[in-house]
CSV table of C-alpha atoms in Angstrom, one decimal:
chain,number,residue,atom,x,y,z
A,18,MET,CA,82.5,97.6,103.0
A,19,LEU,CA,85.9,98.0,104.4
A,20,ILE,CA,86.9,94.4,103.7
A,21,GLN,CA,85.7,94.8,100.1
A,22,ARG,CA,87.8,98.0,99.6
A,23,PHE,CA,90.8,96.2,101.1
A,24,ILE,CA,90.2,93.2,98.6
A,25,ILE,CA,90.0,95.5,95.7
A,26,LEU,CA,93.0,97.4,96.7
A,27,PHE,CA,94.9,94.2,97.3
A,28,LEU,CA,93.9,92.8,93.9
A,29,LEU,CA,94.6,96.1,92.2
A,30,SER,CA,98.2,96.2,93.9
A,31,CYS,CA,98.8,92.6,92.8
A,32,THR,CA,97.9,93.1,89.1
A,33,THR,CA,99.8,96.5,88.8
A,34,LEU,CA,103.0,94.7,89.9
A,35,CYS,CA,102.8,92.4,86.9
A,36,ALA,CA,104.0,93.2,83.6
A,37,VAL,CA,101.5,94.8,81.4
A,38,THR,CA,102.2,93.3,78.0
A,39,GLU,CA,101.1,90.0,76.5
A,40,THR,CA,99.1,88.8,79.6
A,41,GLN,CA,95.9,86.7,79.5
A,42,VAL,CA,94.4,88.5,82.5
A,43,PRO,CA,93.6,92.2,81.9
A,44,HIS,CA,95.5,94.5,84.1
A,45,PRO,CA,92.9,97.0,85.5
A,46,SER,CA,93.2,100.7,85.8
A,47,SER,CA,90.1,101.3,87.9
A,48,VAL,CA,88.1,99.8,90.7
A,49,MET,CA,85.3,98.7,88.4
A,50,GLU,CA,87.8,96.9,86.1
A,51,VAL,CA,89.0,95.0,89.2
A,52,VAL,CA,85.5,94.1,90.1
A,53,ASN,CA,84.8,92.9,86.7
A,54,LEU,CA,87.8,90.5,87.0
A,55,PHE,CA,85.8,88.3,89.5
A,56,PRO,CA,83.6,85.6,88.1
A,57,LYS,CA,79.8,86.1,88.8
A,58,SER,CA,78.8,82.3,88.7
A,59,CYS,CA,80.1,78.8,89.3
A,60,ASP,CA,80.1,78.2,85.6
A,61,GLU,CA,82.4,81.3,85.1
A,62,ILE,CA,84.8,80.1,88.0
A,63,GLU,CA,84.9,76.6,86.1
A,64,GLN,CA,85.6,78.5,82.9
A,65,LEU,CA,88.2,80.8,84.3
A,66,CYS,CA,90.0,78.0,85.9
A,67,SER,CA,90.2,75.7,82.7
A,68,ASP,CA,91.1,78.7,80.6
A,69,THR,CA,93.9,79.6,82.9
A,70,ILE,CA,95.3,76.2,83.1
A,71,THR,CA,95.0,75.7,79.2
A,72,HIS,CA,96.8,79.2,78.8
A,73,ALA,CA,99.7,78.4,81.2
A,74,GLU,CA,100.3,75.0,79.6
A,75,THR,CA,100.3,76.6,76.2
A,76,ARG,CA,102.7,79.3,77.2
A,77,ILE,CA,105.0,76.8,79.0
A,78,ASN,CA,104.9,74.3,75.9
A,79,ASN,CA,105.8,77.2,73.8
A,80,ILE,CA,108.8,77.9,75.8
A,81,LEU,CA,110.0,74.3,75.8
A,82,ALA,CA,109.2,74.0,72.1
A,83,THR,CA,111.7,76.8,71.3
A,84,HIS,CA,115.0,75.4,70.1
A,85,SER,CA,117.8,76.3,72.7
A,86,SER,CA,119.6,78.4,69.9
A,87,ASP,CA,116.4,80.4,69.5
A,88,ARG,CA,115.8,81.3,73.1
A,89,THR,CA,115.8,84.9,74.1
A,90,PHE,CA,115.1,86.6,77.2
A,91,GLU,CA,111.5,87.6,75.8
A,92,ASN,CA,110.4,84.2,74.6
A,93,THR,CA,111.9,82.2,77.6
A,94,ILE,CA,112.2,84.2,80.8
A,95,LEU,CA,109.6,87.0,80.2
A,96,GLU,CA,107.2,84.3,78.8
A,97,TYR,CA,107.4,82.5,81.8
A,98,ASP,CA,107.1,85.5,84.0
A,99,HIS,CA,104.0,86.5,82.2
A,100,ALA,CA,102.5,83.1,82.4
A,101,ARG,CA,103.0,82.7,86.1
A,102,ASP,CA,101.9,86.2,86.7
A,103,ASP,CA,98.5,85.4,85.0
A,104,PHE,CA,98.1,82.1,86.9
A,105,ILE,CA,98.8,83.9,90.4
A,106,ILE,CA,96.3,86.6,89.5
A,107,VAL,CA,93.6,83.9,89.0
A,108,GLU,CA,94.5,82.1,92.1
A,109,ASN,CA,94.3,85.4,94.1
A,110,ILE,CA,90.9,86.0,92.7
A,111,LEU,CA,89.7,82.5,93.6
A,112,ASP,CA,91.3,82.8,97.1
A,113,ILE,CA,89.4,86.0,97.5
A,114,LEU,CA,86.1,84.4,96.4
A,115,LYS,CA,86.5,81.4,98.6
A,116,MET,CA,86.8,83.5,101.7
A,117,THR,CA,84.6,86.3,101.1
A,118,HIS,CA,81.7,85.5,98.5
A,119,PRO,CA,78.2,85.5,100.2
A,120,ASN,CA,77.0,82.4,98.3
A,121,SER,CA,78.1,79.2,99.8
A,122,LEU,CA,78.1,77.5,96.4
A,123,MET,CA,80.4,80.1,95.1
A,124,ARG,CA,82.7,79.7,97.9
A,125,GLN,CA,82.8,76.0,97.6
A,126,LYS,CA,83.4,76.2,93.7
A,127,ALA,CA,86.1,78.8,94.2
A,128,SER,CA,87.6,76.6,97.0
A,129,GLU,CA,87.7,73.6,94.8
A,130,LYS,CA,89.1,75.4,91.7
A,131,TYR,CA,91.8,77.2,94.0
A,132,THR,CA,93.0,73.8,95.2
A,133,LEU,CA,93.2,72.7,91.6
A,134,LEU,CA,95.1,75.7,90.7
A,135,LEU,CA,97.7,75.3,93.6
A,136,SER,CA,98.3,71.7,92.3
A,137,CYS,CA,98.8,72.7,88.7
A,138,ASN,CA,101.1,75.7,89.8
A,139,ALA,CA,103.4,73.1,91.3
A,140,ASP,CA,103.2,71.0,88.1
A,141,LEU,CA,103.5,73.8,85.6
A,142,PHE,CA,105.9,76.0,87.3
A,143,SER,CA,107.6,75.0,90.6
A,144,ASN,CA,108.4,71.2,89.8
A,145,ASN,CA,108.8,71.6,86.0
A,146,THR,CA,112.3,70.2,85.5
A,147,LYS,CA,112.1,70.8,81.7
A,148,LEU,CA,111.4,74.2,82.3
A,149,LYS,CA,114.3,74.7,84.7
A,150,ASP,CA,116.6,73.0,82.2
A,151,ALA,CA,115.4,75.7,79.6
A,152,PHE,CA,116.3,78.5,81.9
A,153,LYS,CA,119.7,76.9,82.6
A,154,GLU,CA,120.4,76.4,78.8
A,155,TYR,CA,119.4,80.0,78.1
A,156,ALA,CA,121.6,81.3,81.0
A,157,SER,CA,124.6,79.3,80.0
A,158,HIS,CA,124.4,79.5,76.2
A,159,SER,CA,122.9,82.8,75.3
A,160,ASN,CA,125.0,85.6,73.9
A,161,GLU,CA,122.1,88.0,74.0
A,162,ILE,CA,122.9,91.3,75.6
A,163,VAL,CA,120.6,92.1,78.5
A,164,ASN,CA,120.4,94.9,80.8
A,165,THR,CA,121.4,94.8,84.5
A,166,GLU,CA,117.9,94.2,85.7
A,167,ARG,CA,117.2,91.4,83.3
A,168,LYS,CA,120.6,89.8,84.5
A,169,LYS,CA,119.7,89.9,88.0
A,170,PHE,CA,116.2,88.5,87.4
A,171,LEU,CA,117.8,85.8,85.3
A,172,SER,CA,120.4,85.0,88.0
A,173,GLU,CA,117.8,85.0,90.9
A,174,LEU,CA,115.5,82.6,88.8
A,175,VAL,CA,118.4,80.1,88.0
A,176,SER,CA,119.7,80.3,91.7
A,177,GLU,CA,116.1,79.5,92.9
A,178,ASN,CA,116.1,76.6,90.6
A,179,LYS,CA,119.5,75.3,92.0
A,180,LYS,CA,118.5,75.7,95.5
A,181,SER,CA,115.4,73.7,95.1
A,182,GLU,CA,117.3,71.0,93.4
A,183,THR,CA,120.5,70.7,95.5
A,184,GLY,CA,121.0,67.4,96.9
A,185,LYS,CA,117.7,65.9,95.7
A,186,SER,CA,117.5,62.7,93.6
A,187,ALA,CA,114.8,62.2,91.2
A,188,ARG,CA,113.0,59.9,93.6
A,189,LYS,CA,113.1,62.3,96.5
A,190,LYS,CA,111.8,65.0,94.2
A,191,ALA,CA,109.0,63.0,93.1
A,192,LYS,CA,108.2,62.0,96.6
A,193,LEU,CA,108.3,65.6,97.7
A,194,SER,CA,106.1,66.6,94.8
A,195,LYS,CA,103.6,64.0,95.9
A,196,TYR,CA,103.6,65.1,99.5
A,197,SER,CA,103.2,68.6,98.6
A,198,LYS,CA,100.1,68.1,96.4
A,199,ARG,CA,98.6,66.0,99.3
A,200,LEU,CA,99.2,69.1,101.7
A,201,GLU,CA,97.9,71.6,99.4
A,202,PRO,CA,94.1,71.2,100.2
A,203,LEU,CA,95.1,71.8,103.9
A,204,TYR,CA,96.5,75.1,103.1
A,205,VAL,CA,93.2,76.1,101.6
A,206,GLN,CA,91.3,75.3,105.0
């Protein structure tokens, strides 16, 4: 019972840290709403994973489809942040299920889909050079007036991307991505 309470509080804290607007995953305000976020069958896990990937791809493609002169903080940076938040919430849900669900088939399906989401997370967010280029374009060409918090968030996002790219050729980045994907299933165990 203590573990269940811890899990619910953990997930509730994760979801309340995320922005509340325009997200796929509902942000719960009660314990029962948190419980309802969890899939109840293997088919629901499958559907949740599929919907999460599709939704993230759509949001990322919308960011990339926006012409650089039309980019705003909301349609570029916040849209990325919301997409990633939703994705990570579902990862956390599957991570909890794979470790704690009493049914072995549910644990196995959650583990399988968790591994898939880790791989997709790398492709959609971490290693997406087109997305990083969109951030750089926005940061360097935007005349939009943003508050101090948004400026700090943008500078941290751009500097994270610069750090991850420093001194790496395209070949090295591809090789690193390949190895990261091969190692991800080991993190699950």
